[in-house]
Amino acid sequence: MRRKVIAGNWKMNMLPGEAIEMINELTPLVKDTKNEVILCVPYTDLFYALLTAQNTNIKIGAQNMHFEESGAYTGEVSGKMLKAINVEYVIIGHSERRQYFAETDETVNKKIKSAFKYDLKPIVCVGETLEQREAGKAVDIITKQTELALQGLSNEQVENTIIAYEPIWAIGTGKTATSEDANNSIKEIRNKISEIYGEETAQKVIIQYGGSVKSSNAKELFNMSDIDGGLVGGASLKAEEFSKIVNYDK
Ligand code: 13P
């Protein structure tokens, strides 16, 4: 049985004081869950979030990293730097980075390899646009993105990669994929992993759904056979709402 992993992606929101307050409020609300709880916060919140989440079951992640370990890359942060302050997770290849910051399947693959080098756990995002979906290309797109992201990884690394299926048309729009649709897309991703790395590995990979997840739809989504939790944007900014998503099974 795969565990459920519920991760918040704060995107470019929350000042340090707000981060500390949110985590302090969230801590008692999620302390009894058996689900894994992660908050991926802006770089400027990382240190505060890590300190505030110490001795809790809340894990902290970053939202991006560079694939080189150091050098003349003004404005970038490396996996080595994240690891040095005890960050555990890192989102890689979010559609907003692919769309606005020229992230490609190639840089995604390099970043995942670098994340493993520094013992960070990558949360890798894949997902189709509305246009691709309407053209009947969704499955091709998401399975190809998955294949290219994981290229050259060992089976063990693949098993330790979290994949977040986030249809772009469902992000921040209030539109959610139906639970059947999301489950089917995730099955296609798992089938592709099985084709390349074998069924045993594929069955171990955590594949989340992301895109307008909230407390009112979390239960239906996370109860599907192949959806192993969620990557939550807007609804992860408030402790009470996010705790209800984490506690969807209570
Ligand atoms: P929303 O939950 O705000 O739609 O964002 C989803 C997302 O992009 C999480 O990474």
Short mmCIF file of C-alpha atoms and ligand atoms in Angstrom, two decimals:
data_model
loop_
_atom_site.label_atom_id
_atom_site.label_comp_id
_atom_site.label_asym_id
_atom_site.label_seq_id
_atom_site.Cartn_x
_atom_site.Cartn_y
_atom_site.Cartn_z
CA MET A 1 0.00 0.00 0.00
CA ARG A 2 1.45 3.36 -1.00
CA ARG A 3 1.33 6.15 1.59
CA LYS A 4 -0.56 9.39 0.89
CA VAL A 5 1.55 12.49 0.53
CA ILE A 6 -0.10 15.89 0.85
CA ALA A 7 2.17 18.77 -0.13
CA GLY A 8 1.44 22.48 -0.11
CA ASN A 9 3.00 24.73 -2.71
CA TRP A 10 2.90 28.28 -1.41
CA LYS A 11 4.24 29.67 -4.72
CA MET A 12 5.29 33.36 -4.32
CA ASN A 13 3.25 33.95 -1.16
CA MET A 14 3.82 34.26 2.60
CA LEU A 15 6.34 36.48 4.42
CA PRO A 16 8.46 34.84 7.13
CA GLY A 17 6.15 36.01 9.93
CA GLU A 18 3.14 34.57 8.11
CA ALA A 19 4.99 31.32 7.49
CA ILE A 20 5.83 30.93 11.18
CA GLU A 21 2.26 31.70 12.19
CA MET A 22 0.78 29.29 9.65
CA ILE A 23 3.07 26.41 10.66
CA ASN A 24 2.43 27.00 14.37
CA GLU A 25 -1.30 26.91 13.69
CA LEU A 26 -1.05 23.84 11.45
CA THR A 27 1.11 21.77 13.81
CA PRO A 28 -1.57 20.64 16.31
CA LEU A 29 -4.14 20.19 13.55
CA VAL A 30 -2.10 17.58 11.63
CA LYS A 31 -0.06 15.98 14.40
CA ASP A 32 -2.10 12.76 14.43
CA THR A 33 -2.24 12.08 10.69
CA LYS A 34 -0.58 9.06 9.17
CA ASN A 35 -0.31 10.94 5.87
CA GLU A 36 2.91 12.68 4.94
CA VAL A 37 2.68 16.48 5.24
CA ILE A 38 5.01 18.77 3.29
CA LEU A 39 5.09 22.54 2.78
CA CYS A 40 7.09 23.87 -0.17
CA VAL A 41 7.83 27.47 0.68
CA PRO A 42 9.65 30.41 -0.94
CA TYR A 43 13.44 30.48 -0.43
CA THR A 44 13.12 33.44 1.95
CA ASP A 45 10.85 31.39 4.25
CA LEU A 46 12.90 28.19 4.23
CA PHE A 47 15.02 28.87 7.28
CA TYR A 48 12.10 30.11 9.39
CA ALA A 49 9.87 27.27 8.23
CA LEU A 50 12.52 24.65 9.02
CA LEU A 51 13.02 26.01 12.52
CA THR A 52 9.29 26.29 13.20
CA ALA A 53 8.59 22.78 11.89
CA GLN A 54 11.36 21.19 13.95
CA ASN A 55 10.03 18.35 16.14
CA THR A 56 6.76 18.23 14.19
CA ASN A 57 5.59 15.86 11.43
CA ILE A 58 5.60 18.73 8.90
CA LYS A 59 8.37 18.48 6.33
CA ILE A 60 9.74 21.42 4.39
CA GLY A 61 10.56 21.70 0.72
CA ALA A 62 11.75 24.31 -1.78
CA GLN A 63 9.97 25.14 -5.04
CA ASN A 64 12.91 24.99 -7.44
CA MET A 65 16.69 24.55 -7.56
CA HIS A 66 19.53 24.87 -10.05
CA PHE A 67 21.20 21.74 -11.40
CA GLU A 68 24.77 22.98 -10.89
CA GLU A 69 26.17 22.85 -7.36
CA SER A 70 27.73 26.33 -7.40
CA GLY A 71 29.10 28.95 -9.77
CA ALA A 72 28.26 32.10 -11.71
CA TYR A 73 24.48 31.69 -11.84
CA THR A 74 23.21 34.93 -10.35
CA GLY A 75 19.96 34.55 -8.50
CA GLU A 76 19.98 30.75 -8.44
CA VAL A 77 20.02 28.34 -5.50
CA SER A 78 21.58 24.86 -5.71
CA GLY A 79 20.62 21.51 -4.27
CA LYS A 80 23.80 21.57 -2.22
CA MET A 81 22.66 24.85 -0.62
CA LEU A 82 19.20 23.46 0.13
CA LYS A 83 20.64 20.33 1.69
CA ALA A 84 23.01 22.39 3.84
CA ILE A 85 20.06 23.93 5.71
CA ASN A 86 18.23 20.56 5.95
CA VAL A 87 15.57 21.04 3.29
CA GLU A 88 14.10 17.61 2.48
CA TYR A 89 11.99 18.09 -0.67
CA VAL A 90 12.13 20.18 -3.81
CA ILE A 91 9.49 20.78 -6.46
CA ILE A 92 10.97 20.43 -9.94
CA GLY A 93 9.41 21.38 -13.25
CA HIS A 94 6.24 23.06 -12.03
CA SER A 95 4.20 24.19 -15.04
CA GLU A 96 4.63 27.82 -13.96
CA ARG A 97 8.40 27.38 -14.25
CA ARG A 98 8.04 25.62 -17.58
CA GLN A 99 5.73 28.38 -18.82
CA TYR A 100 7.36 31.56 -17.44
CA PHE A 101 10.97 30.58 -16.76
CA ALA A 102 11.98 28.44 -19.73
CA GLU A 103 12.15 25.18 -17.79
CA THR A 104 12.46 22.29 -20.25
CA ASP A 105 12.26 18.51 -20.00
CA GLU A 106 16.06 18.54 -20.22
CA THR A 107 16.61 20.95 -17.31
CA VAL A 108 13.98 19.07 -15.30
CA ASN A 109 15.95 15.84 -15.80
CA LYS A 110 19.23 17.53 -14.80
CA LYS A 111 17.65 19.03 -11.71
CA ILE A 112 16.23 15.68 -10.58
CA LYS A 113 19.64 14.05 -10.91
CA SER A 114 21.22 16.89 -8.97
CA ALA A 115 18.51 16.66 -6.29
CA PHE A 116 19.35 12.97 -5.74
CA LYS A 117 23.06 13.81 -5.62
CA TYR A 118 22.32 15.99 -2.58
CA ASP A 119 19.83 13.60 -1.06
CA LEU A 120 16.80 15.81 -1.70
CA LYS A 121 13.49 14.20 -2.62
CA PRO A 122 12.12 15.62 -5.86
CA ILE A 123 8.43 16.34 -6.47
CA VAL A 124 8.29 16.42 -10.25
CA CYS A 125 5.36 18.11 -11.99
CA VAL A 126 3.85 17.02 -15.30
CA GLY A 127 0.63 18.13 -16.95
CA GLU A 128 -1.05 19.11 -20.18
CA THR A 129 -2.50 22.45 -21.32
CA LEU A 130 -6.17 22.82 -22.22
CA GLU A 131 -5.22 23.06 -25.90
CA GLN A 132 -3.25 19.79 -25.73
CA ARG A 133 -6.11 18.14 -23.90
CA GLU A 134 -8.69 19.27 -26.45
CA ALA A 135 -6.48 18.01 -29.26
CA GLY A 136 -6.51 14.56 -27.63
CA LYS A 137 -2.80 14.73 -26.82
CA ALA A 138 -2.93 14.77 -23.01
CA VAL A 139 -1.74 11.19 -22.46
CA ASP A 140 1.10 11.57 -24.98
CA ILE A 141 2.27 14.78 -23.34
CA ILE A 142 2.22 13.60 -19.74
CA THR A 143 3.78 10.21 -20.43
CA LYS A 144 6.53 11.82 -22.52
CA GLN A 145 7.22 14.43 -19.82
CA THR A 146 7.46 11.59 -17.29
CA GLU A 147 9.79 9.53 -19.46
CA LEU A 148 12.13 12.48 -20.12
CA ALA A 149 12.11 13.61 -16.49
CA LEU A 150 13.15 10.17 -15.25
CA GLN A 151 15.65 9.37 -17.99
CA GLY A 152 18.88 7.86 -16.68
CA LEU A 153 17.64 7.36 -13.11
CA SER A 154 18.09 4.06 -11.26
CA ASN A 155 15.03 2.08 -10.21
CA GLU A 156 15.65 3.09 -6.63
CA GLN A 157 15.73 6.77 -7.59
CA VAL A 158 12.51 6.41 -9.59
CA GLU A 159 10.85 4.80 -6.55
CA ASN A 160 11.90 7.81 -4.47
CA THR A 161 10.60 10.38 -6.94
CA ILE A 162 7.20 11.89 -6.24
CA ILE A 163 5.32 12.82 -9.39
CA ALA A 164 2.59 15.46 -9.33
CA TYR A 165 0.12 15.27 -12.18
CA GLU A 166 -1.14 18.83 -12.54
CA PRO A 167 -3.31 19.54 -15.59
CA ILE A 168 -2.46 23.17 -16.34
CA TRP A 169 -6.09 24.11 -17.01
CA ALA A 170 -6.97 23.07 -13.46
CA ILE A 171 -4.32 25.16 -11.69
CA GLY A 172 -5.71 28.18 -9.86
CA THR A 173 -8.87 28.11 -11.96
CA GLY A 174 -11.25 26.41 -9.55
CA LYS A 175 -11.70 23.73 -12.24
CA THR A 176 -10.71 20.29 -11.01
CA ALA A 177 -10.26 17.25 -13.18
CA THR A 178 -12.96 14.75 -12.28
CA SER A 179 -11.63 12.11 -9.94
CA GLU A 180 -12.02 9.46 -12.69
CA ASP A 181 -10.16 11.61 -15.19
CA ALA A 182 -7.33 12.39 -12.81
CA ASN A 183 -7.09 8.73 -11.81
CA ASN A 184 -6.95 7.61 -15.43
CA SER A 185 -4.21 10.10 -16.30
CA ILE A 186 -2.22 8.97 -13.28
CA LYS A 187 -2.68 5.33 -14.33
CA GLU A 188 -1.24 6.23 -17.74
CA ILE A 189 1.79 7.77 -16.03
CA ARG A 190 2.19 4.66 -13.89
CA ASN A 191 1.89 2.41 -16.95
CA LYS A 192 4.66 4.34 -18.67
CA ILE A 193 6.89 3.94 -15.61
CA SER A 194 6.05 0.23 -15.57
CA GLU A 195 6.98 -0.09 -19.26
CA ILE A 196 10.42 1.38 -18.63
CA TYR A 197 11.28 0.41 -15.05
CA GLY A 198 9.01 -2.57 -14.41
CA GLU A 199 5.75 -3.02 -12.54
CA GLU A 200 7.31 -3.42 -9.11
CA THR A 201 8.95 0.00 -9.31
CA ALA A 202 5.86 1.60 -10.86
CA GLN A 203 3.70 0.40 -7.98
CA LYS A 204 5.98 2.12 -5.48
CA VAL A 205 5.98 5.59 -7.06
CA ILE A 206 3.87 8.21 -5.31
CA ILE A 207 1.82 10.07 -7.92
CA GLN A 208 -0.15 13.06 -6.67
CA TYR A 209 -2.89 15.08 -8.26
CA GLY A 210 -2.70 18.89 -8.29
CA GLY A 211 -5.04 21.60 -9.57
CA SER A 212 -7.69 23.32 -7.41
CA VAL A 213 -7.55 20.71 -4.65
CA LYS A 214 -9.53 21.91 -1.63
CA SER A 215 -11.10 20.41 1.47
CA SER A 216 -14.37 19.87 -0.37
CA ASN A 217 -12.89 17.66 -3.12
CA ALA A 218 -9.82 16.10 -1.44
CA LYS A 219 -11.59 13.02 -0.13
CA GLU A 220 -13.06 12.03 -3.46
CA LEU A 221 -9.76 12.56 -5.28
CA PHE A 222 -7.48 10.89 -2.73
CA ASN A 223 -9.75 7.85 -2.39
CA MET A 224 -9.13 6.90 -6.01
CA SER A 225 -6.97 3.82 -6.61
CA ASP A 226 -3.96 5.56 -8.16
CA ILE A 227 -4.05 9.06 -6.65
CA ASP A 228 -1.53 9.08 -3.81
CA GLY A 229 -2.29 12.51 -2.38
CA GLY A 230 -2.07 16.03 -3.71
CA LEU A 231 0.04 19.06 -4.49
CA VAL A 232 -2.03 21.94 -3.21
CA GLY A 233 -1.58 25.61 -4.16
CA GLY A 234 -4.08 28.22 -2.95
CA ALA A 235 -5.69 25.96 -0.34
CA SER A 236 -2.33 25.38 1.38
CA LEU A 237 -1.99 29.00 2.50
CA LYS A 238 -4.46 28.72 5.38
CA ALA A 239 -3.73 26.28 8.20
CA GLU A 240 -7.32 25.24 8.83
CA GLU A 241 -8.20 24.58 5.18
CA PHE A 242 -4.92 22.76 4.53
CA SER A 243 -5.35 20.64 7.68
CA LYS A 244 -8.75 19.49 6.41
CA ILE A 245 -7.10 18.33 3.18
CA VAL A 246 -4.39 16.50 5.12
CA ASN A 247 -7.08 14.96 7.35
CA TYR A 248 -9.37 14.02 4.42
CA ASP A 249 -9.51 10.46 5.78
CA LYS A 250 -10.63 11.40 9.31
P1 13P B 1 -4.00 25.45 -7.04
O1 13P B 1 -4.24 24.41 -5.96
O2 13P B 1 -4.01 26.86 -6.49
O3 13P B 1 -4.88 25.24 -8.22
O4 13P B 1 -2.49 25.23 -7.53
C1 13P B 1 -2.09 23.96 -7.89
C2 13P B 1 -0.61 23.97 -8.04
O5 13P B 1 -0.09 24.50 -8.99
C3 13P B 1 0.18 23.31 -7.00
O6 13P B 1 1.51 23.17 -7.41
#
